[in-house]
Coordinates of N, CA, C and O in Angstrom, one line a residue:
X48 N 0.9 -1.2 0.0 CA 0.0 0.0 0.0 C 0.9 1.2 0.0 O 1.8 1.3 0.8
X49 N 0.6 2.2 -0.8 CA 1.4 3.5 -1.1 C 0.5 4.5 0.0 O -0.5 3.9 0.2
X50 N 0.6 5.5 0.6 CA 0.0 6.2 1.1 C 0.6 7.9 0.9 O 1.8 8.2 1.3
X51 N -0.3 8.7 0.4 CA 0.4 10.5 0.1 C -0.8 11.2 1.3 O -2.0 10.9 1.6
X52 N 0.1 12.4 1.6 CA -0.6 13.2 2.2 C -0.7 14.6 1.5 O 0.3 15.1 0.9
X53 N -2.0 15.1 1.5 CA -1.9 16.8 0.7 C -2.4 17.9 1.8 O -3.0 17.6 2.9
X54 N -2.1 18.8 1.5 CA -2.2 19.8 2.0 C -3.1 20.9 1.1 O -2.8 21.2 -0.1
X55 N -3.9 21.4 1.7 CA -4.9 22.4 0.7 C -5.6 23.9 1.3 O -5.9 23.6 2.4
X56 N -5.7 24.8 1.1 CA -5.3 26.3 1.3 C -6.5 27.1 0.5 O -6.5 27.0 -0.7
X57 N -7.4 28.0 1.1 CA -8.3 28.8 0.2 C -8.8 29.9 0.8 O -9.0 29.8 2.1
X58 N -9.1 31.1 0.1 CA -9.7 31.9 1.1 C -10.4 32.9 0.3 O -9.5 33.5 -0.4
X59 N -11.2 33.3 0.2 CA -12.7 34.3 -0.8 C -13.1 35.3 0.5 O -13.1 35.3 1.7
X60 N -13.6 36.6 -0.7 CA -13.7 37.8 0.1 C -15.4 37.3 0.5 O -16.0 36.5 -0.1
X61 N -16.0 38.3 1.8 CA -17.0 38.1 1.8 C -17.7 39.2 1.3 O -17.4 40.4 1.5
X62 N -18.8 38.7 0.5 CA -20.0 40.4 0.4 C -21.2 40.3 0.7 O -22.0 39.4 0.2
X63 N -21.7 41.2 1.6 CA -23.0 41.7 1.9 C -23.9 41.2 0.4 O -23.5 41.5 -0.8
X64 N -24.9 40.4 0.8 CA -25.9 39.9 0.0 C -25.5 39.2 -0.8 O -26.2 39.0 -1.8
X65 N -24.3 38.5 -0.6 CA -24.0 37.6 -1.5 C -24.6 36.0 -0.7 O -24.8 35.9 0.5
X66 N -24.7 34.7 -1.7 CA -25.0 33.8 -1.0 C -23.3 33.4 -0.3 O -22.2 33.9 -0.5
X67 N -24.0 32.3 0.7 CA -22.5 31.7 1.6 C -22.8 30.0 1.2 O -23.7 29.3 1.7
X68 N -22.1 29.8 0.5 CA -21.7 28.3 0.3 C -20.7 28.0 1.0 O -19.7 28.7 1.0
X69 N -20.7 26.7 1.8 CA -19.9 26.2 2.9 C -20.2 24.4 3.1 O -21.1 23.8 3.8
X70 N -19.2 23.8 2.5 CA -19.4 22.1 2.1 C -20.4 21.6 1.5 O -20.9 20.5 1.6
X71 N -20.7 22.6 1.0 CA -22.0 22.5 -0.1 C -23.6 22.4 0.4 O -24.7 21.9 0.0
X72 N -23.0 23.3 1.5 CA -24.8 23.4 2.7 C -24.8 25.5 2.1 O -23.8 26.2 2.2
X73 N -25.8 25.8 1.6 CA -26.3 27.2 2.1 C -26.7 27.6 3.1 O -27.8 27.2 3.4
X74 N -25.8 28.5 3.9 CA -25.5 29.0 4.9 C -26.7 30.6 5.2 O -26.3 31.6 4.7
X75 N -27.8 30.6 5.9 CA -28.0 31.7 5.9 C -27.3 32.5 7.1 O -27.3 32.0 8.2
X76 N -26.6 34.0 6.7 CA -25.9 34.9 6.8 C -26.1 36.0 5.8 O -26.4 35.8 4.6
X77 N -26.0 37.0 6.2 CA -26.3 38.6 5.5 C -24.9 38.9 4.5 O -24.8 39.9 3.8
X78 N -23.8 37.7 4.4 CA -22.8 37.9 3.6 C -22.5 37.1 3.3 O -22.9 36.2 4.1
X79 N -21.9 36.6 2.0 CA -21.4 35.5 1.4 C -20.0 35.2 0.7 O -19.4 36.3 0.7
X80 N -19.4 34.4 0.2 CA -18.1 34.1 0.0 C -18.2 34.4 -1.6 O -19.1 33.8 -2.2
X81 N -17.4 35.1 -2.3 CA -17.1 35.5 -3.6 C -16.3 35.0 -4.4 O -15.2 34.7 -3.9
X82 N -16.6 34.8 -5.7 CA -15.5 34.2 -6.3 C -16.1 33.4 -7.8 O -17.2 33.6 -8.4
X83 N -15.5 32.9 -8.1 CA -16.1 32.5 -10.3 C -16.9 31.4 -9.8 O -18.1 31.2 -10.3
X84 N -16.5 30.7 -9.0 CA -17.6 29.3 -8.9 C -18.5 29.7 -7.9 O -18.9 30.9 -7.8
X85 N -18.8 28.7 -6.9 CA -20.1 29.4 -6.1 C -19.4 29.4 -4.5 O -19.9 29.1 -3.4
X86 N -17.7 30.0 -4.9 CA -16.6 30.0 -3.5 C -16.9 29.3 -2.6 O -16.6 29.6 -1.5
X87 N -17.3 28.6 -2.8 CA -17.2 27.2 -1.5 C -15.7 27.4 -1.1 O -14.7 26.9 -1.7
X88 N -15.6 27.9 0.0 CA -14.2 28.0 0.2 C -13.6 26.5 1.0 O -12.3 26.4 1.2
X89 N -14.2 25.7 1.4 CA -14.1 24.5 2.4 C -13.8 23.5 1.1 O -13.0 22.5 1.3
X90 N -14.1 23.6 0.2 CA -14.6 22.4 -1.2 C -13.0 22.8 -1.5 O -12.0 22.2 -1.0
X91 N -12.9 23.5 -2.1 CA -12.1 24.4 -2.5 C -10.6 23.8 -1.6 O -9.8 23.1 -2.2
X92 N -10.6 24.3 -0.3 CA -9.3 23.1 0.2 C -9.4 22.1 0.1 O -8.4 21.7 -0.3
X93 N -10.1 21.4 0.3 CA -10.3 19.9 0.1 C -9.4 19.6 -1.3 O -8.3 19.2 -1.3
X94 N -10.1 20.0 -2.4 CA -9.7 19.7 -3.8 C -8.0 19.8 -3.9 O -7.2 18.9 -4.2
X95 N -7.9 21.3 -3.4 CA -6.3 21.5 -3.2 C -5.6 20.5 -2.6 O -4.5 20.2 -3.0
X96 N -6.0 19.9 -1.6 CA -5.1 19.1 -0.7 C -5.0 17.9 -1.5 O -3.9 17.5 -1.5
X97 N -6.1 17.0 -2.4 CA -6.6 15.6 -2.9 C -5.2 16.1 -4.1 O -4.1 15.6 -4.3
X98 N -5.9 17.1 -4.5 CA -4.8 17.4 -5.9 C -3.4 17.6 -5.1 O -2.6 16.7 -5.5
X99 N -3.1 18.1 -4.6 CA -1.6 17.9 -3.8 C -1.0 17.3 -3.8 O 0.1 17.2 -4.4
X100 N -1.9 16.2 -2.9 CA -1.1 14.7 -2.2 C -1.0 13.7 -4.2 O 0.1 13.3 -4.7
X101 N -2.0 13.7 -4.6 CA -1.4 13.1 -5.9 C -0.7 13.7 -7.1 O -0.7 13.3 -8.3
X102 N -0.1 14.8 -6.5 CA 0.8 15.9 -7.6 C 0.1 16.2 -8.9 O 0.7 16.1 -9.9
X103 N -0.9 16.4 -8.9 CA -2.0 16.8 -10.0 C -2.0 18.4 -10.0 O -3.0 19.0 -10.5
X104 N -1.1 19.1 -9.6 CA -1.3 20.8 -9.8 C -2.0 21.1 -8.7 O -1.8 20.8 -7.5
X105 N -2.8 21.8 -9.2 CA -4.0 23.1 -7.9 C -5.2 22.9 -8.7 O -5.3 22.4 -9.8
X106 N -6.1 23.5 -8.0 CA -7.4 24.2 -8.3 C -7.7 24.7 -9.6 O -8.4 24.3 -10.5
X107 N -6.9 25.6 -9.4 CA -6.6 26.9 -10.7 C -6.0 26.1 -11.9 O -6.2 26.5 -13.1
X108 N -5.5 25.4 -11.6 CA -5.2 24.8 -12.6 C -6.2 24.1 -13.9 O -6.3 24.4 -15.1
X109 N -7.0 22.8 -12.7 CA -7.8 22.1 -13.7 C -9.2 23.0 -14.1 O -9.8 22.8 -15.1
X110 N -9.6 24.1 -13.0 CA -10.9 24.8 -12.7 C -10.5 26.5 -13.2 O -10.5 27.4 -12.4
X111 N -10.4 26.7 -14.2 CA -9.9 28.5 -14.6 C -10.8 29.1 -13.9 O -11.9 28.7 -13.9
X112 N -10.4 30.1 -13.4 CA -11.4 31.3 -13.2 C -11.5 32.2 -14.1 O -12.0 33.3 -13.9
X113 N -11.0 31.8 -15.6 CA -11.2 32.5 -16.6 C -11.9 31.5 -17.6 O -11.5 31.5 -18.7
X114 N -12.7 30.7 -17.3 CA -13.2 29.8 -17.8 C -14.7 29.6 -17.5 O -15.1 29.1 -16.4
X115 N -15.6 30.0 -18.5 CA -17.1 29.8 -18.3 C -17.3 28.8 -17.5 O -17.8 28.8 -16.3
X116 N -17.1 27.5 -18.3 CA -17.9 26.5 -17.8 C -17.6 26.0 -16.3 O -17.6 24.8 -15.9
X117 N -17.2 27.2 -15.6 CA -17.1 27.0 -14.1 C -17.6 27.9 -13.4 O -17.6 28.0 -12.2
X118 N -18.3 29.0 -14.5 CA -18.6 30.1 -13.2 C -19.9 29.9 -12.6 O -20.8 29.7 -13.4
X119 N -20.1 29.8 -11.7 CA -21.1 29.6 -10.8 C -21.4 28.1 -10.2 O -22.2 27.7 -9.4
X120 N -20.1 27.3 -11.1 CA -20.8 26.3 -10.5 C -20.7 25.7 -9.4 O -20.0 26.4 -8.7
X121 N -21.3 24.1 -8.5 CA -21.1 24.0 -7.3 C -19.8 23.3 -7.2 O -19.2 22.6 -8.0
X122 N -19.4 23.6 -6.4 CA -18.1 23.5 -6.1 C -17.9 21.9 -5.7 O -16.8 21.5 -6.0
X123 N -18.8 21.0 -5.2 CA -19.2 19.9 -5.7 C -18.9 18.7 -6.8 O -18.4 17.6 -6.9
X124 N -19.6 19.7 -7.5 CA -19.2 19.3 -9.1 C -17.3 19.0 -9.2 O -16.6 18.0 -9.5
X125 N -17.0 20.5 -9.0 CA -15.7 20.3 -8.6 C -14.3 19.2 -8.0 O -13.1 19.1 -8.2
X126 N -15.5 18.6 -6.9 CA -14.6 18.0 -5.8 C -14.8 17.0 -6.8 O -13.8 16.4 -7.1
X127 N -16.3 16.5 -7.5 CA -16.4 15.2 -7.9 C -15.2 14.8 -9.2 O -14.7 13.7 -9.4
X128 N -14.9 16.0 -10.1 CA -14.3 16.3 -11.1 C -12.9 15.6 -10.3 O -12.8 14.4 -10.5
X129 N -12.0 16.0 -9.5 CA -11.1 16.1 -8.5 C -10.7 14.7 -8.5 O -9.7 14.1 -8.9
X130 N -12.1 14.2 -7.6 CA -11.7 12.9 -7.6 C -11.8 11.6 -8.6 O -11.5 10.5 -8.3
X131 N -12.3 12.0 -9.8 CA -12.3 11.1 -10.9 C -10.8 11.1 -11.3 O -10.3 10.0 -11.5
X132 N -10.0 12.4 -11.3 CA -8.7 12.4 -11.5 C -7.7 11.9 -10.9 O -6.6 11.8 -11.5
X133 N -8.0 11.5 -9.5 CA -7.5 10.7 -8.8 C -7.6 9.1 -9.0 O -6.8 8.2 -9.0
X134 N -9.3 9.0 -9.3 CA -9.3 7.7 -9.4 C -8.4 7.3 -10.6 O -7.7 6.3 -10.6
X135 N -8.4 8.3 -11.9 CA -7.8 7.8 -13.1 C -6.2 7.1 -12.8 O -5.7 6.2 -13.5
X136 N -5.3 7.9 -11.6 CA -4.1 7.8 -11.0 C -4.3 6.4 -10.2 O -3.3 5.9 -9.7
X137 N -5.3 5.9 -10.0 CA -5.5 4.9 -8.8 C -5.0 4.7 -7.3 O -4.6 3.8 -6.6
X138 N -5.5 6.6 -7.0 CA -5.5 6.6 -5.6 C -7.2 6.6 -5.2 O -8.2 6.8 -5.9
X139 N -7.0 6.4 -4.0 CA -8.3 6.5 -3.6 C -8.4 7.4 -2.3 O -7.4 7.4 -1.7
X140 N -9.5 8.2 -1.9 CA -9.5 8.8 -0.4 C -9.3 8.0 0.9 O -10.0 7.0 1.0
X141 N -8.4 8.3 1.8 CA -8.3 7.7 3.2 C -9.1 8.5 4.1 O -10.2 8.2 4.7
X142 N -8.4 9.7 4.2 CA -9.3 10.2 5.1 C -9.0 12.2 4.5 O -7.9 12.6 4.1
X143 N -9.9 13.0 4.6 CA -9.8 14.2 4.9 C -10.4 15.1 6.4 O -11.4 14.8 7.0
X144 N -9.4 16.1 6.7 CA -9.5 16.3 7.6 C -9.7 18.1 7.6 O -8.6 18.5 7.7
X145 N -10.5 19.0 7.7 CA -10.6 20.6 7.6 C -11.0 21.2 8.3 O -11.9 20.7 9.1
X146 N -10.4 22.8 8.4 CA -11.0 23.5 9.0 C -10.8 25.1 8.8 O -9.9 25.7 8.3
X147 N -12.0 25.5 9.4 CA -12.4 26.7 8.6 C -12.8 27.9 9.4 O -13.8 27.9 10.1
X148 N -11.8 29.1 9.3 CA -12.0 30.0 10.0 C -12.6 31.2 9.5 O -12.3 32.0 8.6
X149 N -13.8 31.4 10.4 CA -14.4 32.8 10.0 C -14.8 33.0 11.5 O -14.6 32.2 12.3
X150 N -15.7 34.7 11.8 CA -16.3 35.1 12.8 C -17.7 34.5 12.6 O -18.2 33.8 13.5
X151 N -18.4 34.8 11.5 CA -19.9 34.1 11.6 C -20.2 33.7 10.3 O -19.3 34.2 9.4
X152 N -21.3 32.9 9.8 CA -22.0 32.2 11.0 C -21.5 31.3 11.7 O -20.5 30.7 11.4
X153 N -22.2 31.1 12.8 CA -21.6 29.7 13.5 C -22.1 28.7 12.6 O -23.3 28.4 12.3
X154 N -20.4 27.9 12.1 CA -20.9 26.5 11.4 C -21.2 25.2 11.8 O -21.6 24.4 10.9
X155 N -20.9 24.8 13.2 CA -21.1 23.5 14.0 C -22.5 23.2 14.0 O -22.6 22.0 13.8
X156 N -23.6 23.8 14.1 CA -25.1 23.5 14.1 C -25.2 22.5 12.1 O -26.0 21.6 11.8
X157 N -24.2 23.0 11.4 CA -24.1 22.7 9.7 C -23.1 21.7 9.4 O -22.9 21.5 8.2
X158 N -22.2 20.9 10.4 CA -21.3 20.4 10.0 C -22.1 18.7 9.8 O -21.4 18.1 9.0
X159 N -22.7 18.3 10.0 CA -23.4 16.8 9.7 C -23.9 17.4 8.3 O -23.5 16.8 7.3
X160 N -24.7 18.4 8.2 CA -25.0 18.4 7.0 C -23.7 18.5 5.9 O -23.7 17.8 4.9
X161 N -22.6 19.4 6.4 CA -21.7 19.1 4.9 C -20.9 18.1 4.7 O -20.3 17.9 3.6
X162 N -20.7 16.9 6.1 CA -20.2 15.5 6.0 C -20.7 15.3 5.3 O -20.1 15.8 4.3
X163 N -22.2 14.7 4.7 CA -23.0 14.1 4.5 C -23.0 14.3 3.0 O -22.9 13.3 2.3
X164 N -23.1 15.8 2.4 CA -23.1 16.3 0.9 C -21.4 16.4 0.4 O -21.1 16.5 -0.7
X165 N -20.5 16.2 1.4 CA -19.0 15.5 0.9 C -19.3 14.4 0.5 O -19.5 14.2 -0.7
X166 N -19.4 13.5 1.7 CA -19.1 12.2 1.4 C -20.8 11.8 0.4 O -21.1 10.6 0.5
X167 N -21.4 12.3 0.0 CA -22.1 11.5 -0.7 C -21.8 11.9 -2.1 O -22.0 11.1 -3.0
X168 N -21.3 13.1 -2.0 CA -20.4 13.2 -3.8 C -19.4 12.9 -4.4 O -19.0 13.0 -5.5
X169 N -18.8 12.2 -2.7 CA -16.9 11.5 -3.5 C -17.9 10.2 -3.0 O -17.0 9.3 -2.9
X170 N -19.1 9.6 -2.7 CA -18.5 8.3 -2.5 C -17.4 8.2 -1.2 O -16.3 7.7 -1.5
X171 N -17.6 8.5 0.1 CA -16.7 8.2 1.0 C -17.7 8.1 2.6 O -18.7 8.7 2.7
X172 N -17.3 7.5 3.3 CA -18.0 7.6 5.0 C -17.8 9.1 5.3 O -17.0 9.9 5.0
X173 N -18.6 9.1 5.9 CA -19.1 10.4 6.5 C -17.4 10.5 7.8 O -16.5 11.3 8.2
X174 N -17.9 9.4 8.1 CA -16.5 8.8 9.3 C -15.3 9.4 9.0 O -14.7 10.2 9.7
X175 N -14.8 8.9 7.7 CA -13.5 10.1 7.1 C -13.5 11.2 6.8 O -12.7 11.7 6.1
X176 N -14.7 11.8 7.3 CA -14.5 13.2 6.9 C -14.7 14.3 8.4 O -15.8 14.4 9.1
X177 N -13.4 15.0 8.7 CA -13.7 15.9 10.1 C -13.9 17.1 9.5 O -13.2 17.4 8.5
X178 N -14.8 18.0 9.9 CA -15.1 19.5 9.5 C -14.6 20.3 11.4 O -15.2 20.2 12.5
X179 N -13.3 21.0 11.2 CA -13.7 21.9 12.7 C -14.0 23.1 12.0 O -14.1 23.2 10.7
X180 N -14.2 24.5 12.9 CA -14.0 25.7 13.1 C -13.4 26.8 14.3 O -13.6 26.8 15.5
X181 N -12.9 27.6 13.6 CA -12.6 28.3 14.9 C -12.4 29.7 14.4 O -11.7 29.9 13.4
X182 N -13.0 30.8 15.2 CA -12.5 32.3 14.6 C -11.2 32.6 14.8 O -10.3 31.9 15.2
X183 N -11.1 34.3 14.3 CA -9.7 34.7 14.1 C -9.6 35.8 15.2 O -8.8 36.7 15.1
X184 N -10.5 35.6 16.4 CA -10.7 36.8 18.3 C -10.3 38.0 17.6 O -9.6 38.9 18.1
X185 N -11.2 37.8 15.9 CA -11.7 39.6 16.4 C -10.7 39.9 15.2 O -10.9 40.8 14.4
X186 N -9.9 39.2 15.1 CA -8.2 40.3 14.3 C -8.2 40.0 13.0 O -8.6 38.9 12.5
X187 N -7.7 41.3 12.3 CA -7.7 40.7 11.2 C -8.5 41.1 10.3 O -9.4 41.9 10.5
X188 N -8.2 40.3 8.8 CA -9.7 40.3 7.8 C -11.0 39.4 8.2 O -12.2 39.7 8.2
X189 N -10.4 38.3 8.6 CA -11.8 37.2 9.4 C -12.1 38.0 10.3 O -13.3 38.0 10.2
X190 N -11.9 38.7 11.3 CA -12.3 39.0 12.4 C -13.3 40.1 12.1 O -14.3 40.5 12.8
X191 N -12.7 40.8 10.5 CA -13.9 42.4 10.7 C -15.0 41.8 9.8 O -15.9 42.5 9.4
X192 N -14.8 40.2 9.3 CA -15.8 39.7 9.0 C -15.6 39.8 7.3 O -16.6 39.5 6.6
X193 N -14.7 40.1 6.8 CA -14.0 40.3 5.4 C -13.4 39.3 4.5 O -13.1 39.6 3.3
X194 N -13.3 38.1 5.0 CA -13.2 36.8 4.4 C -13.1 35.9 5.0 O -13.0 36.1 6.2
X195 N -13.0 33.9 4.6 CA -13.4 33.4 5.1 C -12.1 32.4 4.9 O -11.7 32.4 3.7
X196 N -11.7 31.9 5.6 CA -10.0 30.8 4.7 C -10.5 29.7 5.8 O -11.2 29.6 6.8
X197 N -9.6 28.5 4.7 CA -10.3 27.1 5.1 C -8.9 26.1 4.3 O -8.3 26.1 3.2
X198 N -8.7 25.4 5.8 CA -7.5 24.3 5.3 C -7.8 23.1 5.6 O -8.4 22.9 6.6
X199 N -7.4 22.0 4.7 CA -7.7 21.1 4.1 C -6.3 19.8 4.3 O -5.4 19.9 3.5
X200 N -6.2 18.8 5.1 CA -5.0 17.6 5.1 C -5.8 16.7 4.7 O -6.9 16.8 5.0
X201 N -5.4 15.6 3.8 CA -5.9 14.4 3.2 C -5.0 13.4 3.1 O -3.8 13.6 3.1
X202 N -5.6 12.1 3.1 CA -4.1 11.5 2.6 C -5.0 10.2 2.0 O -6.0 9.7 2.4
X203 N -4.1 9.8 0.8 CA -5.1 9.2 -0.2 C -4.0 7.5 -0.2 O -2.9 7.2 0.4
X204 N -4.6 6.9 -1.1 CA -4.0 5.8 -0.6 C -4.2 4.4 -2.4 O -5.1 3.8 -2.9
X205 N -2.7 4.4 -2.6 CA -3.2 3.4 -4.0 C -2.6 2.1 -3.4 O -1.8 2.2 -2.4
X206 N -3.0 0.9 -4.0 CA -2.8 -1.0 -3.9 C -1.9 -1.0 -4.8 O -2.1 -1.0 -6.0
X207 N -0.5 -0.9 -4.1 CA 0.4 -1.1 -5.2 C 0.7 -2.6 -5.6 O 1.5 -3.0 -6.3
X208 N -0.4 -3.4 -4.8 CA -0.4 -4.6 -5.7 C -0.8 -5.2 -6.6 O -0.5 -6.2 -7.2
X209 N -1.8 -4.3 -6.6 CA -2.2 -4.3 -8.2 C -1.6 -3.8 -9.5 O -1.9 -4.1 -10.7
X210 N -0.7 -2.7 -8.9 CA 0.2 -2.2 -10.3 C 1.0 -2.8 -10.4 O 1.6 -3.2 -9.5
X211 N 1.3 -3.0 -11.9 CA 2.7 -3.6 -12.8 C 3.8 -2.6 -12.1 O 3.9 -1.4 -12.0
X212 N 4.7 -3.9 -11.7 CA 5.7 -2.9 -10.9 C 7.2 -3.7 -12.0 O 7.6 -4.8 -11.7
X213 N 7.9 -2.9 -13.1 CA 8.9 -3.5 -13.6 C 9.6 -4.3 -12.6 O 9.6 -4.1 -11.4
X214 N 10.4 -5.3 -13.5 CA 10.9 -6.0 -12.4 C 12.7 -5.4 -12.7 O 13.0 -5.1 -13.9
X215 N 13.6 -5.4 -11.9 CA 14.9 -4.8 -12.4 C 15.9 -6.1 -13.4 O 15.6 -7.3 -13.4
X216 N 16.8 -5.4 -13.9 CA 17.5 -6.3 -14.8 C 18.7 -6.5 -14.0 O 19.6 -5.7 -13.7
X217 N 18.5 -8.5 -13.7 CA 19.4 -8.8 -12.9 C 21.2 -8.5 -14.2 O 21.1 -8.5 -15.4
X218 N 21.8 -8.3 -13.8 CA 22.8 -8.7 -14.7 C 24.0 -10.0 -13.6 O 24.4 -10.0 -12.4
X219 N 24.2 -10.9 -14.7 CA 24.9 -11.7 -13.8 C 26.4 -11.9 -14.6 O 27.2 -12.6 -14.0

C-alpha cells in the first residue's frame, strides 16, 4: 500500500448579500463568499489538498477562473471532477480532515449536513471526513468579518499490488 498526504489552502472575500456556500450546505448569513464558482471556500481546500497529495497541480489549474464552464458552478461538481482524477491515478481517499476559519456564521449547528453532501459526492464515509471551526478573536480580515480561509489535510491511498511494478534487470 502506497499512502500520500496533501495539503490544501483557500480563502474568498466576503459580500454583503452575497450567498455563503460552505461544504456544499447554504448558509443563511447577510454575507457571502465570492468568487467564479459558487466560492465554497471548504470544497475548494479539500480539492487542493486531494490534488496535492497526488501531484496533479491546484485548483486553478484544472478549474480556470477565466473559464465559463465553471462560473457559478457547485463546487461539488468540482470535488467530484477532482476525484475522478485521482481515481484515473488509482488513488483513492483515506481520510480528509478541515477546517475553517471565519467570525460568523456559527458553522457547527451545519457540519453533519456538509459531512454528509461531501461524502455523498466523493463516495466516501461520513466517518473520514472531520469539518472543525474556529475564529480569528476579532483580528484581522476574518475577524472584521471580510473573508473566510479554510485548510484542508488528506491522505489518499493506492494498492500497489495491483500495479505492474517493472521487475529490475538482474545482470549476472
Amino acid at each position: 500500500m502506497k499512502i500520500k498526504v496533501g495539503f490544501g489552502f483557500d480563502v474568498h472575500q466576503l459580500r454583503a448579500g452575497h450567498p455563503f456556500v460552505l461544504g456544499g450546505v447554504k448558509l443563511d448569513h447577510h454575507s457571502g463568499a465570492y468568487g467564479h464558482s459558487d466560492a465554497d471556500v471548504l470544497l475548494h481546500a479539500i480539492c487542493d489538498a486531494l490534488l496535492g497529495a497526488a501531484n496533479l497541480r491546484d485548483i486553478g489549474y484544472h478549474f480556470s477562473n477565466t473559464d465559463d464552464r465553471w462560473k457559478g458552478i457547485s463546487s461539488l461538481v468540482l470535488l467530484q471532477e477532482v476525484v475522478k482524477l485521482l481515481s484515473e491515478k488509482d488513488w483513492r481517499i483515506g481520510n480528509i480532515d478541515a477546517m475553517v476559519c471565519l467570525e460568523a456564521p456559527k458553522i457547527n449547528p451545519h457540519i453533519p449536513a456538509m459531512k454528509k453532501h461531501i461524502a455523498d459526492a466523493i463516495a466516501i464515509s461520513e466517518e473520514d471526513i472531520s469539518i472543525k471551526a474556529t475564529t480569528n478573536e476579532q483580528m484581522g480580515f476574518i475577524g472584521r468579518e471580510e473573508g473566510v480561509v479554510a485548510y484542508a489535510v488528506c491522505l489518499i491511498e493506492k494498492d500497489t499490488n495491483k500495479l505492474y511494478a517493472p521487475q529490475p534487470n538482474i545482470i549476472s
